[in-house]
């Protein structure tokens, strides 16, 4: 159907944009939430393929909301914060955690960039790191959470 085609095209676009990094830094990093409570998350460039996302969608996996801790980051120019310090939990429409859910982190590289291991503060200012689900909500939208970043 048309929605599935849009998901596949979107995933291919995301994969193409992941190639826009400078060195190991990027404006987009894909992730997988922990498979079990208190488990480790995984981040990488091009982590998810279109067939994997399509398979999850056909299996009925939905992400209706995202919670991220911390909600705000205060950094100094040149600081690096490990992505392991972020806790990302996604929930379905019943409020239950969705294990091993595909997510996408996006940033403004003028202020903060992302690597598969950390957030890097490049310049002073304020920015937002968007954490998006790569799966639709039950209504077909995309769940997004914002992390506010201040770099001094």
Short mmCIF file of C-alpha atoms in Angstrom, two decimals:
data_model
loop_
_atom_site.label_atom_id
_atom_site.label_comp_id
_atom_site.label_asym_id
_atom_site.label_seq_id
_atom_site.Cartn_x
_atom_site.Cartn_y
_atom_site.Cartn_z
CA UNK A 1 0.00 0.00 0.00
CA UNK A 2 0.97 3.65 -0.29
CA UNK A 3 1.95 4.06 3.40
CA UNK A 4 4.35 1.10 3.21
CA UNK A 5 5.92 2.60 0.08
CA UNK A 6 6.39 5.91 1.92
CA UNK A 7 8.08 4.11 4.83
CA UNK A 8 10.46 2.33 2.44
CA UNK A 9 11.24 5.51 0.50
CA UNK A 10 11.74 7.38 3.80
CA UNK A 11 14.10 4.70 5.07
CA UNK A 12 16.09 4.85 1.84
CA UNK A 13 16.26 8.65 2.13
CA UNK A 14 17.44 8.38 5.73
CA UNK A 15 20.12 5.91 4.66
CA UNK A 16 21.28 8.27 1.92
CA UNK A 17 21.39 11.22 4.34
CA UNK A 18 23.46 9.18 6.78
CA UNK A 19 26.23 9.33 4.21
CA UNK A 20 26.47 13.12 4.67
CA UNK A 21 28.69 12.85 7.71
CA UNK A 22 32.09 14.48 8.08
CA UNK A 23 34.47 11.86 9.39
CA UNK A 24 32.43 9.84 11.87
CA UNK A 25 30.13 12.75 12.72
CA UNK A 26 26.68 13.03 11.22
CA UNK A 27 23.41 14.88 11.52
CA UNK A 28 21.56 11.53 11.66
CA UNK A 29 22.25 8.39 13.66
CA UNK A 30 19.94 5.39 13.72
CA UNK A 31 19.37 3.50 16.95
CA UNK A 32 17.73 0.46 18.46
CA UNK A 33 16.19 0.75 21.90
CA UNK A 34 17.08 -1.84 24.51
CA UNK A 35 15.68 -5.31 23.90
CA UNK A 36 15.19 -5.83 27.65
CA UNK A 37 14.67 -3.51 30.62
CA UNK A 38 17.95 -1.82 31.58
CA UNK A 39 19.60 -3.30 28.49
CA UNK A 40 22.01 -1.51 26.18
CA UNK A 41 20.95 0.57 23.22
CA UNK A 42 22.72 0.41 19.88
CA UNK A 43 23.55 3.34 17.58
CA UNK A 44 25.04 3.27 14.08
CA UNK A 45 24.90 4.86 10.64
CA UNK A 46 22.48 2.92 8.42
CA UNK A 47 21.49 0.47 11.17
CA UNK A 48 18.07 -0.37 9.71
CA UNK A 49 17.28 -1.55 6.20
CA UNK A 50 14.00 -0.85 4.41
CA UNK A 51 13.04 -4.58 4.44
CA UNK A 52 13.63 -4.75 8.22
CA UNK A 53 11.40 -1.72 8.83
CA UNK A 54 8.76 -3.10 6.47
CA UNK A 55 8.83 -6.44 8.29
CA UNK A 56 8.30 -4.75 11.67
CA UNK A 57 5.42 -2.70 10.28
CA UNK A 58 3.76 -5.80 8.75
CA UNK A 59 4.12 -7.50 12.15
CA UNK A 60 2.03 -4.67 13.61
CA UNK A 61 4.80 -3.05 15.67
CA UNK A 62 3.76 0.54 16.41
CA UNK A 63 5.38 3.34 18.40
CA UNK A 64 2.93 5.88 19.81
CA UNK A 65 5.23 7.83 22.13
CA UNK A 66 8.87 8.27 23.06
CA UNK A 67 10.41 9.21 26.41
CA UNK A 68 14.02 10.37 26.66
CA UNK A 69 16.05 11.06 29.81
CA UNK A 70 17.61 13.54 30.18
CA UNK A 71 15.29 15.99 28.43
CA UNK A 72 17.93 18.74 28.41
CA UNK A 73 21.69 18.75 27.93
CA UNK A 74 24.06 21.49 29.05
CA UNK A 75 27.44 21.23 27.41
CA UNK A 76 30.52 23.33 26.76
CA UNK A 77 32.01 23.80 23.33
CA UNK A 78 34.18 20.77 22.59
CA UNK A 79 32.37 18.50 25.09
CA UNK A 80 31.43 14.97 24.11
CA UNK A 81 28.58 13.18 25.84
CA UNK A 82 28.24 9.41 25.38
CA UNK A 83 24.95 8.33 23.81
CA UNK A 84 24.97 5.60 26.46
CA UNK A 85 23.99 8.39 28.91
CA UNK A 86 20.62 8.74 27.13
CA UNK A 87 17.74 6.52 28.13
CA UNK A 88 15.23 6.17 25.29
CA UNK A 89 12.05 4.18 25.81
CA UNK A 90 9.31 3.90 23.19
CA UNK A 91 5.74 2.92 23.96
CA UNK A 92 2.89 1.40 21.98
CA UNK A 93 -0.71 2.64 22.10
CA UNK A 94 -1.38 0.56 25.23
CA UNK A 95 1.50 2.30 27.04
CA UNK A 96 3.70 -0.79 26.97
CA UNK A 97 7.43 -0.48 26.15
CA UNK A 98 8.39 -1.62 22.65
CA UNK A 99 11.68 -3.56 22.86
CA UNK A 100 14.37 -3.20 20.18
CA UNK A 101 12.45 -0.40 18.44
CA UNK A 102 14.08 1.47 15.53
CA UNK A 103 14.71 5.16 16.18
CA UNK A 104 16.49 8.04 14.49
CA UNK A 105 18.43 10.83 16.22
CA UNK A 106 18.82 14.08 14.25
CA UNK A 107 20.80 17.22 15.11
CA UNK A 108 21.87 20.58 13.73
CA UNK A 109 25.57 19.97 12.94
CA UNK A 110 26.39 23.68 13.27
CA UNK A 111 25.94 23.35 17.04
CA UNK A 112 25.95 19.63 17.91
CA UNK A 113 26.82 16.59 15.84
CA UNK A 114 26.23 12.91 16.44
CA UNK A 115 28.52 9.92 16.20
CA UNK A 116 27.53 6.29 16.86
CA UNK A 117 29.01 6.81 20.34
CA UNK A 118 28.37 10.41 21.40
CA UNK A 119 26.89 13.89 21.05
CA UNK A 120 29.63 16.41 20.15
CA UNK A 121 29.23 20.13 21.02
CA UNK A 122 30.72 22.19 18.17
CA UNK A 123 29.63 25.77 18.82
CA UNK A 124 27.91 27.84 21.46
CA UNK A 125 24.19 28.19 21.12
CA UNK A 126 20.94 26.30 21.53
CA UNK A 127 19.85 23.34 19.50
CA UNK A 128 17.49 20.40 19.56
CA UNK A 129 18.25 16.73 19.03
CA UNK A 130 15.13 15.08 17.64
CA UNK A 131 14.51 11.44 18.57
CA UNK A 132 12.08 9.96 16.04
CA UNK A 133 10.51 6.57 15.68
CA UNK A 134 11.16 4.84 12.36
CA UNK A 135 7.81 3.06 12.79
CA UNK A 136 4.40 4.72 12.54
CA UNK A 137 1.96 5.34 15.35
CA UNK A 138 -1.38 3.53 15.20
CA UNK A 139 -2.72 6.62 13.38
CA UNK A 140 0.12 6.62 10.85
CA UNK A 141 2.09 9.56 12.28
CA UNK A 142 5.66 9.67 13.55
CA UNK A 143 6.39 9.87 17.28
CA UNK A 144 9.04 12.49 18.08
CA UNK A 145 10.76 13.59 21.29
CA UNK A 146 13.02 16.64 21.58
CA UNK A 147 16.18 16.92 23.66
CA UNK A 148 17.03 20.59 24.24
CA UNK A 149 20.77 21.24 24.05
CA UNK A 150 22.54 24.36 25.35
CA UNK A 151 26.22 24.73 24.48
CA UNK A 152 28.13 27.39 26.42
#
